[in-house]
mmCIF file of C-alpha atoms in Angstrom:
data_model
loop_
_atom_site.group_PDB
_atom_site.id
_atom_site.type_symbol
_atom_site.label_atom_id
_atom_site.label_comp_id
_atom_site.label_asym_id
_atom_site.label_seq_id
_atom_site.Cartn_x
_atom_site.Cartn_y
_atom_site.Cartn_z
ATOM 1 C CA UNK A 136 0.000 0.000 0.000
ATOM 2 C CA UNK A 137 2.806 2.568 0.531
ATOM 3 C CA UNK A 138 4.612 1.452 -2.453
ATOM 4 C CA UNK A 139 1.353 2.590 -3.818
ATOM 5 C CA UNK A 140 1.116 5.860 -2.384
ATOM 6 C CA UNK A 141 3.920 6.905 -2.961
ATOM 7 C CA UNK A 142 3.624 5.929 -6.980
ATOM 8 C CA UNK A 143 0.049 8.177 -6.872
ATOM 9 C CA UNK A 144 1.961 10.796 -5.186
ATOM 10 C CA UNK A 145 4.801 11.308 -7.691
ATOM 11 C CA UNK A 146 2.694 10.105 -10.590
ATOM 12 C CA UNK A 147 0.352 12.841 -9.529
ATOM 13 C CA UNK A 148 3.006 15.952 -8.906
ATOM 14 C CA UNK A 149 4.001 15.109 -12.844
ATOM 15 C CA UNK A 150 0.667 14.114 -14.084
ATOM 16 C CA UNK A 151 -1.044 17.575 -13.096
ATOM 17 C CA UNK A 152 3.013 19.618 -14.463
ATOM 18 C CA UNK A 153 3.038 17.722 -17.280
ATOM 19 C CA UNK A 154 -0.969 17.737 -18.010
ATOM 20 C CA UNK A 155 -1.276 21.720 -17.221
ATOM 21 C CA UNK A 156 1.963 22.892 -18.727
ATOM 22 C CA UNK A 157 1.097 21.216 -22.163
ATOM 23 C CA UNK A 158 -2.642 22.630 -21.882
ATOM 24 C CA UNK A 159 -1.734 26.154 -21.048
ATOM 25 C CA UNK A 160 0.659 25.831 -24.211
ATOM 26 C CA UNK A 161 -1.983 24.396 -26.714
ATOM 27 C CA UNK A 162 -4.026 27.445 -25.163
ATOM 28 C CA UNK A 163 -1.026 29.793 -25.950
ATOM 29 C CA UNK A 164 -0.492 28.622 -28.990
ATOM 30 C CA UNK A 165 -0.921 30.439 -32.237
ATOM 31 C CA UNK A 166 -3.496 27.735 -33.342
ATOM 32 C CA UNK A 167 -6.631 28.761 -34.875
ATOM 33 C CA UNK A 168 -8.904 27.311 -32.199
ATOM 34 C CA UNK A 169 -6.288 25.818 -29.870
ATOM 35 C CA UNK A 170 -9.288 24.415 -27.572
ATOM 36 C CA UNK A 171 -9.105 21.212 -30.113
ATOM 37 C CA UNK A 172 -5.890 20.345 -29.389
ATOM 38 C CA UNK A 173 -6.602 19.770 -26.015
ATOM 39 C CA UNK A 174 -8.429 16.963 -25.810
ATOM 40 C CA UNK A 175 -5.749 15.385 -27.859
ATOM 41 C CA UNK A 176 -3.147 16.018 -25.464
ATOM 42 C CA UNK A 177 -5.107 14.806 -22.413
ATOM 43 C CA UNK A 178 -5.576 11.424 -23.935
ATOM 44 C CA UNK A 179 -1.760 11.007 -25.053
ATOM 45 C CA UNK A 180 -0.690 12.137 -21.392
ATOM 46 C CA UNK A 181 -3.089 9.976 -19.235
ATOM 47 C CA UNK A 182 -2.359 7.329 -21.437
ATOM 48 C CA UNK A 183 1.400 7.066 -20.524
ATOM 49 C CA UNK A 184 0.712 7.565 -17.233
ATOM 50 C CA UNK A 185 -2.075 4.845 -16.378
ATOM 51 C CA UNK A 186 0.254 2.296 -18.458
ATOM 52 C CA UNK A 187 3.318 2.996 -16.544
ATOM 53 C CA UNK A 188 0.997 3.586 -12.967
ATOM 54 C CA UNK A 189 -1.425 0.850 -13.193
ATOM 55 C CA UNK A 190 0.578 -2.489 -12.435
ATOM 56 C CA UNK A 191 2.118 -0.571 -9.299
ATOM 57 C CA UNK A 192 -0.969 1.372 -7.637
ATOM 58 C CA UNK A 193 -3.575 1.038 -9.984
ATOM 59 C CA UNK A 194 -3.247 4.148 -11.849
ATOM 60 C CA UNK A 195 -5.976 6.521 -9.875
ATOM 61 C CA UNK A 196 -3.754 9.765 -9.804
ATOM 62 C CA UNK A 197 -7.422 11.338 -8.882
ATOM 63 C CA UNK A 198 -9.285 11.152 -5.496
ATOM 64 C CA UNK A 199 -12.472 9.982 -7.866
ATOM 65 C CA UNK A 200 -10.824 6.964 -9.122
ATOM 66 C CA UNK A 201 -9.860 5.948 -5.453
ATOM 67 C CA UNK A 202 -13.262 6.662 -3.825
ATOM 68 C CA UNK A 203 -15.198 5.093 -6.662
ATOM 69 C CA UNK A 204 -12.915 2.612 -6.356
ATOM 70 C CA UNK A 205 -13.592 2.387 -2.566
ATOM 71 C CA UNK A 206 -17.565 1.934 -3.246
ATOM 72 C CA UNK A 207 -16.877 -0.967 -5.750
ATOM 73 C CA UNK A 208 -14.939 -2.815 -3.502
ATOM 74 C CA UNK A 209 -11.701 -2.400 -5.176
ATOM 75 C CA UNK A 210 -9.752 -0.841 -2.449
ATOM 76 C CA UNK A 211 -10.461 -0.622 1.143
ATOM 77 C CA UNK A 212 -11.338 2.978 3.203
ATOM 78 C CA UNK A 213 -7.602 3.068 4.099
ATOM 79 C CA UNK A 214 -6.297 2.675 1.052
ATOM 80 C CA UNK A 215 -8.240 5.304 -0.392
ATOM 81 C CA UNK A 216 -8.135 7.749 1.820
ATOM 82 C CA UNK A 217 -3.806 7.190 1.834
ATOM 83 C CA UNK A 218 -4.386 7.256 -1.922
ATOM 84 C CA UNK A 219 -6.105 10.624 -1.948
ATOM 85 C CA UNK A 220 -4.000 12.770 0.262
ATOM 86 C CA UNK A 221 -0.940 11.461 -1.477
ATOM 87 C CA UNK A 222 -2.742 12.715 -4.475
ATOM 88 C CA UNK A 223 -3.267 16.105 -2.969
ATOM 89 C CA UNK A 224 0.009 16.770 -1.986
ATOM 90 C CA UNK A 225 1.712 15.097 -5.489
ATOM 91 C CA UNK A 226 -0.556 18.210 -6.768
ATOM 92 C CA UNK A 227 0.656 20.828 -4.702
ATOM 93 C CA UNK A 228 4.366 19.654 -5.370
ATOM 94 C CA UNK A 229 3.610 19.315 -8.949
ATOM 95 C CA UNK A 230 2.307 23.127 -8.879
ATOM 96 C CA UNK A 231 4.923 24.159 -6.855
ATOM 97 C CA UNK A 232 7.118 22.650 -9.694
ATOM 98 C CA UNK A 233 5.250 24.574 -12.165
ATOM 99 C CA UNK A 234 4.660 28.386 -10.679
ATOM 100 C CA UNK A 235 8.743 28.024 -10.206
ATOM 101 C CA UNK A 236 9.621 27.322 -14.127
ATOM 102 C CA UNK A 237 6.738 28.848 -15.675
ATOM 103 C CA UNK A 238 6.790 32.862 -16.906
ATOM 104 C CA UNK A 239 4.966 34.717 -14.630
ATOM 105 C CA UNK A 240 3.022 36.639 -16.941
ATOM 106 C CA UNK A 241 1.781 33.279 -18.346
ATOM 107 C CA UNK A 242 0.872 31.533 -15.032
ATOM 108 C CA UNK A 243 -1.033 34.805 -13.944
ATOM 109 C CA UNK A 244 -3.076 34.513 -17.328
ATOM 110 C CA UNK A 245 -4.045 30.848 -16.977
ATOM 111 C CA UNK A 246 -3.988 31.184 -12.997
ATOM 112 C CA UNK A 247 -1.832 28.826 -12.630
ATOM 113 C CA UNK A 248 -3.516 26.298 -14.659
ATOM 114 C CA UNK A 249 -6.010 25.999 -11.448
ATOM 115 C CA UNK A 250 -9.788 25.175 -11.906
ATOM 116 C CA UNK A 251 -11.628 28.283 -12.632
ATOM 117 C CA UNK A 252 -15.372 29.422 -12.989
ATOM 118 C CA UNK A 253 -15.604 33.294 -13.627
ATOM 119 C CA UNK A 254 -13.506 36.129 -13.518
ATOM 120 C CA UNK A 255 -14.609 37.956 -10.764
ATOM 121 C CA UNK A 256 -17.998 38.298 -12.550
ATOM 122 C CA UNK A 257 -16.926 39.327 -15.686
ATOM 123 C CA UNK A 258 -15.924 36.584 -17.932
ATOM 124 C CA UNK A 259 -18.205 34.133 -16.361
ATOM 125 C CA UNK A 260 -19.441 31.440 -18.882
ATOM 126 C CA UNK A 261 -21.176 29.530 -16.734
ATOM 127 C CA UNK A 262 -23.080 29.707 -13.449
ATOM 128 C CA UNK A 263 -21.955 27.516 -10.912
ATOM 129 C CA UNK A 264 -25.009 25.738 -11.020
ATOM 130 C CA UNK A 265 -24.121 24.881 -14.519
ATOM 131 C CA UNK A 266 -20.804 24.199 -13.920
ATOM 132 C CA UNK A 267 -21.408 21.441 -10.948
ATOM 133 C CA UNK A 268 -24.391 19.794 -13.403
ATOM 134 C CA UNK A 269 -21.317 19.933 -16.228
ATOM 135 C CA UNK A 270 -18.713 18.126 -13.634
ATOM 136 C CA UNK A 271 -21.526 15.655 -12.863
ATOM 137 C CA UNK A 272 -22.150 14.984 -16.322
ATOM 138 C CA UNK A 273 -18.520 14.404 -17.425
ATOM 139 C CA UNK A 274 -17.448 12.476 -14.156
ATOM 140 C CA UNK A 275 -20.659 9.896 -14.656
ATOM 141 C CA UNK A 276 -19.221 9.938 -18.194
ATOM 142 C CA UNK A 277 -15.828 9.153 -17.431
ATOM 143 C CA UNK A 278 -16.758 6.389 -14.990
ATOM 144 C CA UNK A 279 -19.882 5.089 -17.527
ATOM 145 C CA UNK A 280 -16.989 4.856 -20.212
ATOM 146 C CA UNK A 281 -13.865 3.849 -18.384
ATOM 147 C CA UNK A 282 -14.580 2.781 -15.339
ATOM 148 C CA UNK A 283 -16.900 0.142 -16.115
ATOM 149 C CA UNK A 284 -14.276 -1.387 -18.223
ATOM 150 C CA UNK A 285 -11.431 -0.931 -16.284
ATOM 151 C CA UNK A 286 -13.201 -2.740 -13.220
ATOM 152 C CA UNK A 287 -14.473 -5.520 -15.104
ATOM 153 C CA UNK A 288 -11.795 -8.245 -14.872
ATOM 154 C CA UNK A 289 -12.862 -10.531 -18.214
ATOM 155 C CA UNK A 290 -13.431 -7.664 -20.386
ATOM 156 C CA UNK A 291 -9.642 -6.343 -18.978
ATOM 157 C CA UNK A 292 -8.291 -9.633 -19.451
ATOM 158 C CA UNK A 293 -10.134 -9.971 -23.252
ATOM 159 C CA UNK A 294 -8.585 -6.476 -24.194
ATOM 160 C CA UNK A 295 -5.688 -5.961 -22.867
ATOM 161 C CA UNK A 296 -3.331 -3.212 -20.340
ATOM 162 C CA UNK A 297 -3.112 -1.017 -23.419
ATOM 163 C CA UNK A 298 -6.804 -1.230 -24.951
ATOM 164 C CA UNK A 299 -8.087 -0.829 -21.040
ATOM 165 C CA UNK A 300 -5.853 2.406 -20.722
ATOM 166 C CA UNK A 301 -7.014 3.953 -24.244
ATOM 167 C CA UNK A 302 -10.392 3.198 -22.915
ATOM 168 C CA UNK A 303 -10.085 5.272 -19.811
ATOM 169 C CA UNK A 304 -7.340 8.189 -21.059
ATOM 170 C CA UNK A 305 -10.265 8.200 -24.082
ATOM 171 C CA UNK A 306 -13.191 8.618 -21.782
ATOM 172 C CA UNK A 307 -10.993 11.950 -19.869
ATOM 173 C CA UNK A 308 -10.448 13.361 -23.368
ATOM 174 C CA UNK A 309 -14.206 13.294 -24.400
ATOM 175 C CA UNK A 310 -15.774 14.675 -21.413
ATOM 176 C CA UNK A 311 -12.888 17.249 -21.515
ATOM 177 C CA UNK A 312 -13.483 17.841 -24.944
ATOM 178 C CA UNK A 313 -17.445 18.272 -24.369
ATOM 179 C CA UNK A 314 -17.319 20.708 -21.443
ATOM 180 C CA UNK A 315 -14.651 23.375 -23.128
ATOM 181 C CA UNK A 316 -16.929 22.742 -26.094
ATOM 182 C CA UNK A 317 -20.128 23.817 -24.570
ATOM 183 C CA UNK A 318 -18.385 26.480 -22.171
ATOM 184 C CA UNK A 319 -15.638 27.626 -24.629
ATOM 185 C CA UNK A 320 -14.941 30.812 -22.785
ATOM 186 C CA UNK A 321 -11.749 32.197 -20.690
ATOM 187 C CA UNK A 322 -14.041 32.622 -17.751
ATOM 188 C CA UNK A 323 -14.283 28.521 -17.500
ATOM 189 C CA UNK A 324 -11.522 26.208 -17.827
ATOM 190 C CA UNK A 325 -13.444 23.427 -18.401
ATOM 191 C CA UNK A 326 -14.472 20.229 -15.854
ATOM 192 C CA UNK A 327 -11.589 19.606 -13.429
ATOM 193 C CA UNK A 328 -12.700 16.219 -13.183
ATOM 194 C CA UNK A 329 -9.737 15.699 -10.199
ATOM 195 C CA UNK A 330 -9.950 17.735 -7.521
ATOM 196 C CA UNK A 331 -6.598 17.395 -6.404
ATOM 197 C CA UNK A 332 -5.565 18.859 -9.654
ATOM 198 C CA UNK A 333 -7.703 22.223 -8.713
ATOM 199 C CA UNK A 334 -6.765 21.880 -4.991
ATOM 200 C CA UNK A 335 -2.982 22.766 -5.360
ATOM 201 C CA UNK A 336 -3.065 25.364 -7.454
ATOM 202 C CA UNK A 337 -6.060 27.323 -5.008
ATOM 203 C CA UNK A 338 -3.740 26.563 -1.921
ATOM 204 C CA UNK A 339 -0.675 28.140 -4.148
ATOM 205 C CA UNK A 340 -2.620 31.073 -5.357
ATOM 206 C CA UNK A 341 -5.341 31.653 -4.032
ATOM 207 C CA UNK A 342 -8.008 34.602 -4.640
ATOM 208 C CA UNK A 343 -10.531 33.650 -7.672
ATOM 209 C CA UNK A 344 -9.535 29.817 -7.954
ATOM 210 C CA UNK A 345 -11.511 29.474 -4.407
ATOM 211 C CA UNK A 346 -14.535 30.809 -6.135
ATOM 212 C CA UNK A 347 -16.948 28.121 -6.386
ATOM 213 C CA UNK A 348 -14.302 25.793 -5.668
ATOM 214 C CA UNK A 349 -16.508 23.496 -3.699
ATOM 215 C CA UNK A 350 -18.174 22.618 -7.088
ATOM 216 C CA UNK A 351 -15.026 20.782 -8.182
ATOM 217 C CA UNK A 352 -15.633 18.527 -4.914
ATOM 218 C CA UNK A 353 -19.349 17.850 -5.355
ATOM 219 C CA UNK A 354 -20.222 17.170 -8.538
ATOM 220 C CA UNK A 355 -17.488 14.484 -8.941
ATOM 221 C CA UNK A 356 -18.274 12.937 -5.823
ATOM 222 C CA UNK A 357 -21.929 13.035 -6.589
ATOM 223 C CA UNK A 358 -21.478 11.602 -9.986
ATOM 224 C CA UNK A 359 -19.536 8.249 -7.764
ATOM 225 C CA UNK A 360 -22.619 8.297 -5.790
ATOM 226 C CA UNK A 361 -24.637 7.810 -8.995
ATOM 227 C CA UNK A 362 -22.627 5.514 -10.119
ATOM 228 C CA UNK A 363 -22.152 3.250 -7.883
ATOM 229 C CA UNK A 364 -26.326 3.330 -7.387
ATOM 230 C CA UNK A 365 -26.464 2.406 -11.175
ATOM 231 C CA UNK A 366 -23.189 0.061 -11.372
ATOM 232 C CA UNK A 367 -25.242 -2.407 -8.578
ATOM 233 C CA UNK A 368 -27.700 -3.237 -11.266
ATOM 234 C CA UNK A 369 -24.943 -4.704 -14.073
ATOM 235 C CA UNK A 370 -23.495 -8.337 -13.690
ATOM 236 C CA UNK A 371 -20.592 -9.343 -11.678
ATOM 237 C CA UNK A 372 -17.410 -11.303 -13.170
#
């Protein structure tokens, strides 16, 4: 188990430097519309990270994956509750990391990368009522898609490490893709859909990225809720 922890910790720290870093540079980009690159590079980078994670901790990197995982049966309370603050803390390190090597001027723009809803009030593209009914949507999404693969042991063994981590890094990309797609604005980032990855950089910065932050808590771990609710009704291996 500590083996474990300590591979989400450090998998974590570089998942959310690596993961923001490359975002904030499609974003900077001189692209046309950027915003479709994205999803792109979310599925290549969670894709090398749940191969290389998943045989050592079973590649959560995300306190949704380890409490879902809790609810199915998959890991016990202690293991996910190790498993989440090592998460937390891999993203404040991994933040730390970034806000030291990053331009200034850039990490003020993107606020760090952090998981925002408005702009004070005036760039908001979403109310946070529509923003915790988006990270709903796209967490039930990503655990309707991924998930339910990933914990079903024939279907794993039938397809294969690889296929099973396309299958989940492919689920993150499309719910990403759909909620910058429907928001497409400055004001909104897009779903966090890890709140470990919004945590850090609010306890770095501060200020707006604690606006509404709460919604980056809920609606994920309402969505596991769901889940799990509807996930009682399918067949067991």
């Amino acid at each position: 188990m500590w083996r474990g922890a300590l591979t989400e910790l450090i998998a974590t720290a570089f998942l959310v430097f690596t993961l923001t870093s490359s975002v904030i540079a499609c974003l900077d980009s001189q692209e046309v519309d950027p915003m479709l690159l994205v999803p792109f590079v979310v599925f290549i980078i969670f894709f090398l990270f749940l191969i290389m994670t998943i045989p050592i901790s079973g590649g959560h990197m995300n306190p949704i994956l380890s409490f879902i995982a809790w609810l199915e049966g998959h890991a016990t309370f202690a293991r996910a509750s190790i498993y989440v603050i090592a998460q937390c803390l891999g993203s404040i390190m991994g933040f730390l990391i970034m806000r030291n090597v990053m331009d200034h001027q850039t990490a003020s723009k993107y606020f760090l990368g952090g998981c925002t809803i408005d702009s004070n009030g005036a760039a908001s593209a979403i109310s946070r009522k529509g923003a915790l009914i988006l990270e709903f949507s796209c967490t039930f999404l990503l655990l309707f898609v991924g998930v339910t693969v990933a914990f079903d042991k024939k279907r794993c063994k039938e397809l294969g490490l690889a296929m099973v981590c396309g299958v989940v890094a492919g689920a993150m990309a499309l719910a990403v893709f759909v909620s910058i797609t429907v928001t497409g604005h400055a004001g909104y980032g897009g779903v966090g859909l890890n709140p470990a990855k919004c945590l850090g950089p609010a306890l770095l910065e501060g200020g707006i990225l604690w606006h509404g932050h709460w919604v980056f808590w809920v609606g994920p771990f309402l969505a596991c809720i769901v889940y799990k609710g509807y996930s009682i009704n399918l067949p067991k291996e």
